[in-house]
mmCIF file of C-alpha atoms in Angstrom:
data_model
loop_
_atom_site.group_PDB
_atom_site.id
_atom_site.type_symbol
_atom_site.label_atom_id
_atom_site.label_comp_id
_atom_site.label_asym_id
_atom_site.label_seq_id
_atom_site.Cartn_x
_atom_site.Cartn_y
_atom_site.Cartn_z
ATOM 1 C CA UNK A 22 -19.578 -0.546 -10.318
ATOM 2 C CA UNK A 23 -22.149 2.169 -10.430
ATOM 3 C CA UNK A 24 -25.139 1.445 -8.121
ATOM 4 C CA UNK A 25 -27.340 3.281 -10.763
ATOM 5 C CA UNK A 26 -26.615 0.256 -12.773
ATOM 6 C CA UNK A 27 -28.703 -1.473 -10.668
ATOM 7 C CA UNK A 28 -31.565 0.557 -10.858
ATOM 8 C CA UNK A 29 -31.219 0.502 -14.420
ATOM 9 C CA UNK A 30 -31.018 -3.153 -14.134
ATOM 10 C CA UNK A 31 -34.345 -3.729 -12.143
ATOM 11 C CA UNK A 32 -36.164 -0.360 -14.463
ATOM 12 C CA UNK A 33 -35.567 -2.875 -17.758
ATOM 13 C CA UNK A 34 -36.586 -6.077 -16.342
ATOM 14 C CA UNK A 35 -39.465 -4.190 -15.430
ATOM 15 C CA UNK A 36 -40.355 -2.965 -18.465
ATOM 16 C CA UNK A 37 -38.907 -4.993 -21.076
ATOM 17 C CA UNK A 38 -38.106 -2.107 -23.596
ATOM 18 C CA UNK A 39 -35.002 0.128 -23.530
ATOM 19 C CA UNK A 40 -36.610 3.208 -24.592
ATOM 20 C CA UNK A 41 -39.587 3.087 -22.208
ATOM 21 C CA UNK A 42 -36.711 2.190 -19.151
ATOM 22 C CA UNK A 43 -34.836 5.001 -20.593
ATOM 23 C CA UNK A 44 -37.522 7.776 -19.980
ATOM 24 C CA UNK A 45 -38.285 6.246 -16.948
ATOM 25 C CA UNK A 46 -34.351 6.604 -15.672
ATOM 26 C CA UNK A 47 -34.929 10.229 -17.301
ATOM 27 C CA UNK A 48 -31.705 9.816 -19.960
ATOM 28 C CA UNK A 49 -30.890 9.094 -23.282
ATOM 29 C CA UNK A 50 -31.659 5.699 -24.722
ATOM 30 C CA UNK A 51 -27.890 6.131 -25.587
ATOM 31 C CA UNK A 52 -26.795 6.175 -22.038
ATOM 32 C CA UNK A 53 -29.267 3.802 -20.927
ATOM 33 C CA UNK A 54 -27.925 1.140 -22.891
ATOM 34 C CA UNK A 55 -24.641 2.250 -22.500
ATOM 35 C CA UNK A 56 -24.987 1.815 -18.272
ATOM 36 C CA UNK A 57 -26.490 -1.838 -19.194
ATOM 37 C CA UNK A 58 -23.612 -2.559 -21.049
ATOM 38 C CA UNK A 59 -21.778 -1.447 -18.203
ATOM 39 C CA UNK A 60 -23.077 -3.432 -16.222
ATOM 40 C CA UNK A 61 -23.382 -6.827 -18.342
ATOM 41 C CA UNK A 62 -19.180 -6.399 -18.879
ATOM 42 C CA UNK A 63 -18.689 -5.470 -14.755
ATOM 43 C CA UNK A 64 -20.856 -9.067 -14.088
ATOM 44 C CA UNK A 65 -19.249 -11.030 -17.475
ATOM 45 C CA UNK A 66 -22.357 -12.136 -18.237
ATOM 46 C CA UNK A 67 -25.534 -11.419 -20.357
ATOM 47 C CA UNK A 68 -28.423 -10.274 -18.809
ATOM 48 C CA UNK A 69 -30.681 -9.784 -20.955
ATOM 49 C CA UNK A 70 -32.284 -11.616 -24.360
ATOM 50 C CA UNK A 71 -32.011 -8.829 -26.933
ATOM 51 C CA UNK A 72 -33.814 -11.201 -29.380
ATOM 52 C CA UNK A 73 -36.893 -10.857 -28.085
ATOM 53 C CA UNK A 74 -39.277 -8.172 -27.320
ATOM 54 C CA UNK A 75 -40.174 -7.122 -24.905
ATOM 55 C CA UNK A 76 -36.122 -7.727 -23.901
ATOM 56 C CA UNK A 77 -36.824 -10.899 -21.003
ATOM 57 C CA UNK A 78 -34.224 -11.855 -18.763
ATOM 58 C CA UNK A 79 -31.418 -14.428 -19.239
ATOM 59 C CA UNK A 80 -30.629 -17.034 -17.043
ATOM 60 C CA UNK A 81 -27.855 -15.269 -15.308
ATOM 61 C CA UNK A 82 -30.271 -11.849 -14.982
ATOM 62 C CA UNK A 83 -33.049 -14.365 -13.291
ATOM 63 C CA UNK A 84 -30.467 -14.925 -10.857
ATOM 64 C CA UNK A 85 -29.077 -11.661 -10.400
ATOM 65 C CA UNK A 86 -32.205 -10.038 -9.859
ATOM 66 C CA UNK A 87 -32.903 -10.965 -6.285
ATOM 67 C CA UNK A 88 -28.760 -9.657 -6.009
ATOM 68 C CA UNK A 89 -29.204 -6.434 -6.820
ATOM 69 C CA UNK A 90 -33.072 -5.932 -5.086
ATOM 70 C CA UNK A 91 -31.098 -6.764 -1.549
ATOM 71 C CA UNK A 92 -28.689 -4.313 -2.884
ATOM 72 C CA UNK A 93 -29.803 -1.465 -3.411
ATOM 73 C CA UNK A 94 -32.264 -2.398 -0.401
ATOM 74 C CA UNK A 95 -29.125 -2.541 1.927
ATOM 75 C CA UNK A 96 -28.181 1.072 0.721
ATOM 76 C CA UNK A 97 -31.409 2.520 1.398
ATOM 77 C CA UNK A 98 -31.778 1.159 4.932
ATOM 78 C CA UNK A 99 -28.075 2.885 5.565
ATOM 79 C CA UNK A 100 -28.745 5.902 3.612
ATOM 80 C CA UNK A 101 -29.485 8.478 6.245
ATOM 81 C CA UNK A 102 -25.926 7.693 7.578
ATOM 82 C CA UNK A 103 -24.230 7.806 4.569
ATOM 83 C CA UNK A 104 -25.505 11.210 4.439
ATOM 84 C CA UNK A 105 -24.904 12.421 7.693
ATOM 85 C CA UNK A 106 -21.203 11.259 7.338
ATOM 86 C CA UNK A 107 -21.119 12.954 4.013
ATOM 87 C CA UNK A 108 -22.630 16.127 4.816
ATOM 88 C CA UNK A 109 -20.332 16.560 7.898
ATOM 89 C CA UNK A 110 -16.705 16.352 5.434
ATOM 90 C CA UNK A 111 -18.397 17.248 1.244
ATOM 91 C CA UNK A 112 -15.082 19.326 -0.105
ATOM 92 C CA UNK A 113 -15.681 22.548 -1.673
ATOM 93 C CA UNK A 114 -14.722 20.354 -5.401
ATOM 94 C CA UNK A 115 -15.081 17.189 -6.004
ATOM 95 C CA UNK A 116 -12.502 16.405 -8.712
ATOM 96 C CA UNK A 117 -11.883 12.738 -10.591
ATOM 97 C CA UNK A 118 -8.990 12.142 -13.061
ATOM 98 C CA UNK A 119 -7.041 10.130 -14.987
ATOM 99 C CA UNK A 120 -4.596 8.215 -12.815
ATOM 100 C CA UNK A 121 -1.497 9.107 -14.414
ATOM 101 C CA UNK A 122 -3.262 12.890 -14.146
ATOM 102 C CA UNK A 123 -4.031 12.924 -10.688
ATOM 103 C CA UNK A 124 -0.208 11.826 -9.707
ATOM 104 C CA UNK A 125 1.688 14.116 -11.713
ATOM 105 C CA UNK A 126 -0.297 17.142 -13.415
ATOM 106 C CA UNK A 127 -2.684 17.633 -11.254
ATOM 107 C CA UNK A 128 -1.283 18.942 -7.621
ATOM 108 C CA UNK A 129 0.327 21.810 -9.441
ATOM 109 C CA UNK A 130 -2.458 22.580 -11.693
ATOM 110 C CA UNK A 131 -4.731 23.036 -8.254
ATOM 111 C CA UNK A 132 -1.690 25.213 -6.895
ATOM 112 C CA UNK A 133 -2.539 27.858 -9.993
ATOM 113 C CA UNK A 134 -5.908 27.111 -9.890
ATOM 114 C CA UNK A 135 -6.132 28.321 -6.197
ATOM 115 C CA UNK A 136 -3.626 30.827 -6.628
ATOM 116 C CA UNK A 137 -6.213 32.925 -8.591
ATOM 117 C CA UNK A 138 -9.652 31.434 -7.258
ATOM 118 C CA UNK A 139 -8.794 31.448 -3.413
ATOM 119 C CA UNK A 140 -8.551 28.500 -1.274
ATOM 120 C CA UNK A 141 -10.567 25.277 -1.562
ATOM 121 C CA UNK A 142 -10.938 22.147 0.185
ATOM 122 C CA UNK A 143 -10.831 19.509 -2.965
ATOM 123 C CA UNK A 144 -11.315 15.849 -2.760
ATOM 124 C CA UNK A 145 -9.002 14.006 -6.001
ATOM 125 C CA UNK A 146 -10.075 10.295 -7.092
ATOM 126 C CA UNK A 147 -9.549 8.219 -10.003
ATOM 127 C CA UNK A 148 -11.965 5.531 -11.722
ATOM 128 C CA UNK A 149 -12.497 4.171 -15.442
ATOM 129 C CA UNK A 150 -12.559 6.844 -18.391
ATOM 130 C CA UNK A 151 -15.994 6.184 -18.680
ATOM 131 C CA UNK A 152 -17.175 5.728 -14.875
ATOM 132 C CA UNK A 153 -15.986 9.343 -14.374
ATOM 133 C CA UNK A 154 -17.849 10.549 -16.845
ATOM 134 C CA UNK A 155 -21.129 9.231 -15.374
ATOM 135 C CA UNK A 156 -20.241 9.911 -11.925
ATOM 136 C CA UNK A 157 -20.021 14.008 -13.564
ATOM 137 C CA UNK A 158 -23.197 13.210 -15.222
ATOM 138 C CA UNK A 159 -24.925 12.316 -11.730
ATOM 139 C CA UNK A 160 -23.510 14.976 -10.359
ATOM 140 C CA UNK A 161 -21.013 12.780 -7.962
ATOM 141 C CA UNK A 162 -18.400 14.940 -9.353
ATOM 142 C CA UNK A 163 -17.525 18.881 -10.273
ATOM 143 C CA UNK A 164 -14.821 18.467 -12.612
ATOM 144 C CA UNK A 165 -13.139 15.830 -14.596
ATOM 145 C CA UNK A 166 -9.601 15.841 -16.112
ATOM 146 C CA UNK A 167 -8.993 13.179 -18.780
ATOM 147 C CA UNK A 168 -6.703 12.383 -21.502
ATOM 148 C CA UNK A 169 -8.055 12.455 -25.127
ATOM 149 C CA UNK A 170 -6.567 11.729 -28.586
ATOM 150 C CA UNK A 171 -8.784 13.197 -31.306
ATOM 151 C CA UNK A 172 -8.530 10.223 -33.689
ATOM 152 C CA UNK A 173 -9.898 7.934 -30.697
ATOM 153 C CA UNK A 174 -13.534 9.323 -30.639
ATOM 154 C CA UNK A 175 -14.859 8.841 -26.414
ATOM 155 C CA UNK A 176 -18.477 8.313 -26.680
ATOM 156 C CA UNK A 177 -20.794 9.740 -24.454
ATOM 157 C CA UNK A 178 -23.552 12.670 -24.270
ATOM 158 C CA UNK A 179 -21.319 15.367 -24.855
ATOM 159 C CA UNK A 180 -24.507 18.258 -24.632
ATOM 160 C CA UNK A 181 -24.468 16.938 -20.955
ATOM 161 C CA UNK A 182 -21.093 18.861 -20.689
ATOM 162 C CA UNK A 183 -18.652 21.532 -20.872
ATOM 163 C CA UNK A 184 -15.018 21.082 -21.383
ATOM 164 C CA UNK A 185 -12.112 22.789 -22.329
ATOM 165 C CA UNK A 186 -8.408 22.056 -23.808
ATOM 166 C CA UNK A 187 -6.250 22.355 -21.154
ATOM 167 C CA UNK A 188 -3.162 21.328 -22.600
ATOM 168 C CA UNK A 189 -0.733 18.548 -24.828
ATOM 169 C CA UNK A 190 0.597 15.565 -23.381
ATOM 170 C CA UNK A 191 2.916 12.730 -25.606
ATOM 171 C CA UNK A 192 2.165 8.871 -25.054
ATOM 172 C CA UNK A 193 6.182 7.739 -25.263
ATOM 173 C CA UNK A 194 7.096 4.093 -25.865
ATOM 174 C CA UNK A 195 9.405 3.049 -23.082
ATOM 175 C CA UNK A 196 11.744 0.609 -22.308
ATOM 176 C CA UNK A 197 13.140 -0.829 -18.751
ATOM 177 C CA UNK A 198 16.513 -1.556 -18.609
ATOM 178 C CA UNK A 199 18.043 -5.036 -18.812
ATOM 179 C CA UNK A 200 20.558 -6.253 -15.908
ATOM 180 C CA UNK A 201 23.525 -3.902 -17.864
ATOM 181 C CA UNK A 202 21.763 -1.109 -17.434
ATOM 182 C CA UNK A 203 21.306 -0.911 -20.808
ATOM 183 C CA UNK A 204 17.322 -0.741 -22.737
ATOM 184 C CA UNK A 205 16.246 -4.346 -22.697
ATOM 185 C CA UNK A 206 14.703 -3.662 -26.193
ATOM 186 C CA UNK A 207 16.055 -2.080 -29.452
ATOM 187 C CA UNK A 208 13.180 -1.824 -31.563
ATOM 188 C CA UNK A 209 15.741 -1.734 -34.452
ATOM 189 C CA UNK A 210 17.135 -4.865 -33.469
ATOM 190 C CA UNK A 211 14.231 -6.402 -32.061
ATOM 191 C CA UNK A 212 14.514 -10.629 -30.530
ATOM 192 C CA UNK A 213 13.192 -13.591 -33.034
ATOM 193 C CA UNK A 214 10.244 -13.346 -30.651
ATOM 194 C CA UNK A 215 9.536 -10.000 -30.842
ATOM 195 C CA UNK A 216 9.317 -6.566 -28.678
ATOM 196 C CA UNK A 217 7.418 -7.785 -25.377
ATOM 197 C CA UNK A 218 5.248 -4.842 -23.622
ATOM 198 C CA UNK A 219 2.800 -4.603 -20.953
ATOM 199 C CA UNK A 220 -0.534 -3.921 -22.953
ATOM 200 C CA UNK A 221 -3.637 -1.782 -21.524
ATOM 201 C CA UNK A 222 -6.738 -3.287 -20.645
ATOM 202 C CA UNK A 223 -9.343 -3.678 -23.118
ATOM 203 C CA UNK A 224 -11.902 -1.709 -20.846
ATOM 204 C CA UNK A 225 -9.217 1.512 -20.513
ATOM 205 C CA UNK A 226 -9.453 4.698 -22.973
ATOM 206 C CA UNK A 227 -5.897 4.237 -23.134
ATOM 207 C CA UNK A 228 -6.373 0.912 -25.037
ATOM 208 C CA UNK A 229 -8.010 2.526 -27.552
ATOM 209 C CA UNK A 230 -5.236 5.172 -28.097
ATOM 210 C CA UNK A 231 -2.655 1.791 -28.004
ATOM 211 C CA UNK A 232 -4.587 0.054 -31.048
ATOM 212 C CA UNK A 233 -4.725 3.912 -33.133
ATOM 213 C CA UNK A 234 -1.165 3.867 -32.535
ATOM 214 C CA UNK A 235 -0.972 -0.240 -33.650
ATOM 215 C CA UNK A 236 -3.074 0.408 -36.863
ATOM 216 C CA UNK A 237 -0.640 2.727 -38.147
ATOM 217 C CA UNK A 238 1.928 0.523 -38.080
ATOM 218 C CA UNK A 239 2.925 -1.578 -41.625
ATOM 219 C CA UNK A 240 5.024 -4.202 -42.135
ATOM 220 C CA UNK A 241 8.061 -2.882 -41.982
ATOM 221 C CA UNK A 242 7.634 -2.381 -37.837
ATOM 222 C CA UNK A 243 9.040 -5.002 -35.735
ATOM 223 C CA UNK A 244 6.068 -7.680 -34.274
ATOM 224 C CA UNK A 245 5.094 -6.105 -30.496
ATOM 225 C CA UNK A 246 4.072 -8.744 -27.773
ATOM 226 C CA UNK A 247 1.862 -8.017 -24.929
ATOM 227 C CA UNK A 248 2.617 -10.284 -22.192
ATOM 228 C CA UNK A 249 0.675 -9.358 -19.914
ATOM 229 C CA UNK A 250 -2.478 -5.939 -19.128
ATOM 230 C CA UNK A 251 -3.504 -3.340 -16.791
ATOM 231 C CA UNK A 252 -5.321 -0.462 -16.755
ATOM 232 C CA UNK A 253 -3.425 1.753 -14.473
ATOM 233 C CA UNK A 254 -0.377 3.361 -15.684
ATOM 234 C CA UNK A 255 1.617 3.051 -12.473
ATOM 235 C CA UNK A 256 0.783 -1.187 -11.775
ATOM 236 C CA UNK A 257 1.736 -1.691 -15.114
ATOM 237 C CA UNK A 258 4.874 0.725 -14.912
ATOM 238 C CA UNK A 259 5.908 -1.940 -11.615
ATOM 239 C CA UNK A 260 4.895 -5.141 -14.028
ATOM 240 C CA UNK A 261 7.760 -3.629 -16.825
ATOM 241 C CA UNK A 262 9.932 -2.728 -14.358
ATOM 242 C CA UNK A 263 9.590 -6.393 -12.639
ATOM 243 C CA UNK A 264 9.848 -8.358 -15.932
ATOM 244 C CA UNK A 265 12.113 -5.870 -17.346
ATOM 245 C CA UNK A 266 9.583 -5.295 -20.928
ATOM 246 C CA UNK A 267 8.244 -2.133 -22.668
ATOM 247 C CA UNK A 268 5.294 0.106 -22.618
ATOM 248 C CA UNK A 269 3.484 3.081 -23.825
ATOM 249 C CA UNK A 270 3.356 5.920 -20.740
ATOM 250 C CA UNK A 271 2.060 9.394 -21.192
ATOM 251 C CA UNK A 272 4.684 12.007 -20.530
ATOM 252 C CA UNK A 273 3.341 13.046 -17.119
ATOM 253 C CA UNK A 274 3.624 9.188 -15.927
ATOM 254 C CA UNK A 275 6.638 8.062 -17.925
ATOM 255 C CA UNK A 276 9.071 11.424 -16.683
ATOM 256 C CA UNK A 277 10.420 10.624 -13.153
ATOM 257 C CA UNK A 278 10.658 6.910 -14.198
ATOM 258 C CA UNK A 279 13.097 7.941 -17.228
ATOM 259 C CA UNK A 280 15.029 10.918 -15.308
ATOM 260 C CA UNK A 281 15.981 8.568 -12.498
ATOM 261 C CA UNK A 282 16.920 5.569 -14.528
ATOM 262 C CA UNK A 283 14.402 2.942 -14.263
ATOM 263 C CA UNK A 284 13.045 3.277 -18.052
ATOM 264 C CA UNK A 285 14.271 4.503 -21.360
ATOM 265 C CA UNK A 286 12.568 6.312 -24.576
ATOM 266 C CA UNK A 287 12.475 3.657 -27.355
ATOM 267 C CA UNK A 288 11.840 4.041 -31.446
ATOM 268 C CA UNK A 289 13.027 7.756 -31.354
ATOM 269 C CA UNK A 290 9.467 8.593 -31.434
ATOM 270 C CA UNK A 291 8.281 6.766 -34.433
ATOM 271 C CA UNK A 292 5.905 5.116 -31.811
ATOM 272 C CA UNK A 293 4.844 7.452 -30.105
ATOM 273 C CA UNK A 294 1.327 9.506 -30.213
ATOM 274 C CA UNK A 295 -0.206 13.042 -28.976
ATOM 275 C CA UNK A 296 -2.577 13.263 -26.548
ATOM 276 C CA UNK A 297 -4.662 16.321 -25.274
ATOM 277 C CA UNK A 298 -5.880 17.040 -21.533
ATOM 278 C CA UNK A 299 -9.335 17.862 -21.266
ATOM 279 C CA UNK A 300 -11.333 19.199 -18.423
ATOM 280 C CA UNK A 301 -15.074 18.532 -18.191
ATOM 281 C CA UNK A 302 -17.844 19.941 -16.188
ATOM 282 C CA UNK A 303 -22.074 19.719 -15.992
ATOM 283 C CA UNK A 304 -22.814 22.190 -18.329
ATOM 284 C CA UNK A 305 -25.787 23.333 -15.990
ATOM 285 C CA UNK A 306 -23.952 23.442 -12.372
ATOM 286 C CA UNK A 307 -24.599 26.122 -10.335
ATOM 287 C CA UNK A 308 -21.715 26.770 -8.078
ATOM 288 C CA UNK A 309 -20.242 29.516 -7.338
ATOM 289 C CA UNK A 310 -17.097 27.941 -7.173
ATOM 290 C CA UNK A 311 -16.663 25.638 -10.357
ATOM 291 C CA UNK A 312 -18.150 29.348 -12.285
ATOM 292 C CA UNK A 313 -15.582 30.850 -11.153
ATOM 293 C CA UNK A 314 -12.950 27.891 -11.678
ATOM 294 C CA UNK A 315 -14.476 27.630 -15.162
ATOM 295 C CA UNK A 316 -14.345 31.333 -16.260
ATOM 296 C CA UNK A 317 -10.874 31.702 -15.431
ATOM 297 C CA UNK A 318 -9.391 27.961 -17.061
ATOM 298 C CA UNK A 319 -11.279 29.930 -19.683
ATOM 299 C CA UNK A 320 -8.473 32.161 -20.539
ATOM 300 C CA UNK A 321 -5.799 30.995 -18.190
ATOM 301 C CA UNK A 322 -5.761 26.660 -18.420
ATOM 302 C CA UNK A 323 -2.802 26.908 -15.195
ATOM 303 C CA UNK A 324 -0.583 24.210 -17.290
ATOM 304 C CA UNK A 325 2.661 26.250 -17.410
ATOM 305 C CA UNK A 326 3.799 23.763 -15.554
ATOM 306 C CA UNK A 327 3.435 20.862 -18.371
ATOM 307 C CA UNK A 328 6.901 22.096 -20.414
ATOM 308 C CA UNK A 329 8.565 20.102 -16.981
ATOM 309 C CA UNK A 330 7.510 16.817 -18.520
ATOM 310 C CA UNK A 331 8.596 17.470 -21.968
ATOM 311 C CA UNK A 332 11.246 14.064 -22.274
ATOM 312 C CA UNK A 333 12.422 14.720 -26.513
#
């Protein structure tokens, strides 16, 4: 949860009207209401009565207003020290990706990266698609990898940002192995019951990308179950593993686990869908560093290493 949810929070209850709390925030109304959202699905609860206007708070916002006053109050009064502790060990590049990203593609994309750009100190982290993309937009973070599939649109401000293609990635349908050693699922033969898979989360990008590749299936496909959801690719690798069911894993997750054994490609690609790696940046930062990062991903992305996780 983003603290500047809070003080979006408080700004609307104040004011009662999104696009008056949205100047005063200085963003979009877009984003604004967006972060609210946010905020209202983090809490699983409404807090405020859109019905009305000026917007008043719901019962549930009554109560968490005095919650996130002592908040954000608590934050303040340990501020300085936050700083202090954060000015003594700020990397050179603060960099957030996808999970699956940051495991696989990412240490030997920084390898080329400082091969050419000199040596950096870098700190990696993963969050939610879309909490990443706010954390760039305050400025929490210098770069951004993330996945993207061009029929999925990811909405946010995009004139906040830069970004460039980096490279191709495949989202695979996979299946763990039964006690045999054998695929527990055929999706050509599939059980009475159907193909059982572990789905992503309904707040993940990646769930979007699982219904595009569910919509274009027709009645001919076998029924898919989802058992149970995650939005991390490697938990929900260790919940198929576990209950031995299938899944959808980008290339750069799914590779190790199908070399070594533990899962196999299912549906000869029939199910499976492209994806494209995307790296984003503010489009008005002023380091030195993520300029000179930027110019050369420009017209050298440093993913000659992505032909290793090629699995058909």
């Amino acid at each position: 949860m983003d603290t500047n949810w809070l003080t979006d929070f408080l700004v609307l209850s104040k004011q009662g009207n999104f696009s008056q709390a949205a100047e005063e925030r200085n963003i979009t109304q877009s984003a604004f209401s967006r972060r609210i959202k946010a905020l209202e699905t983090w809490l699983g609860a409404e807090l405020f009565d859109r019905s009305s206007y000026p917007v008043t708070l719901t019962q549930e916002g009554q109560q968490f207003h005095d919650t996130a006053q002592n908040v954000l109050r608590e934050l303040e009064l340990n501020r300085v020290e936050f700083q202090r502790r954060k000015s003594s060990s700020t990397p050179d590049l603060r960099l957030a990706a996808a999970t699956s990203l940051a495991l696989s593609f990412v240490p030997d994309w920084l390898r080329q990266v400082k091969a050419t750009c000199g040596d950096f100190s870098v700190s990696i982290d993963t969050y939610d698609f879309y909490e990443m993309i706010e954390m760039l937009a305050d400025r929490k973070m210098d770069l951004v990898l993330l996945y993207f599939q061009p029929q999925v649109p990811a909405f946010f401000e995009h004139h906040e940002f830069e970004s460039i293609k980096l490279g191709e990635d495949t989202m695979h349908l996979c299946t763990a192995l039964d006690e045999n050693g054998s695929p527990a699922f055929d999706v050509d033969n599939p059980p009475r019951g159907g193909l059982e898979y572990v789905g992503y989360g309904q707040t993940g990008y990646f769930s979007k990308v699982e219904d595009l590749i569910f919509s274009k299936m027709t009645a001919q496909d076998p029924t898919f179950v989802c058992t149970s959801q995650s939005g991390t690719c490697e938990f929900m690798k260790s919940l198929a593993l576990m209950d031995r069911k299938m899944l959808w894993l980008p290339a750069c997750s799914a590779y190790e686990s199908v070399r070594s054994g533990e899962f196999a490609l299912a549906g000869d690609g029939r199910y499976d869908m492209e994806l494209e790696i995307w790296v984003y940046k503010k489009r008005d930062t002023t380091s030195p560093l993520i300029q000179k990062i930027w110019s050369h991903l420009k017209t050298d992305p440093c993913t000659g290493h992505l032909s290793s996780f090629q699995l058909r």
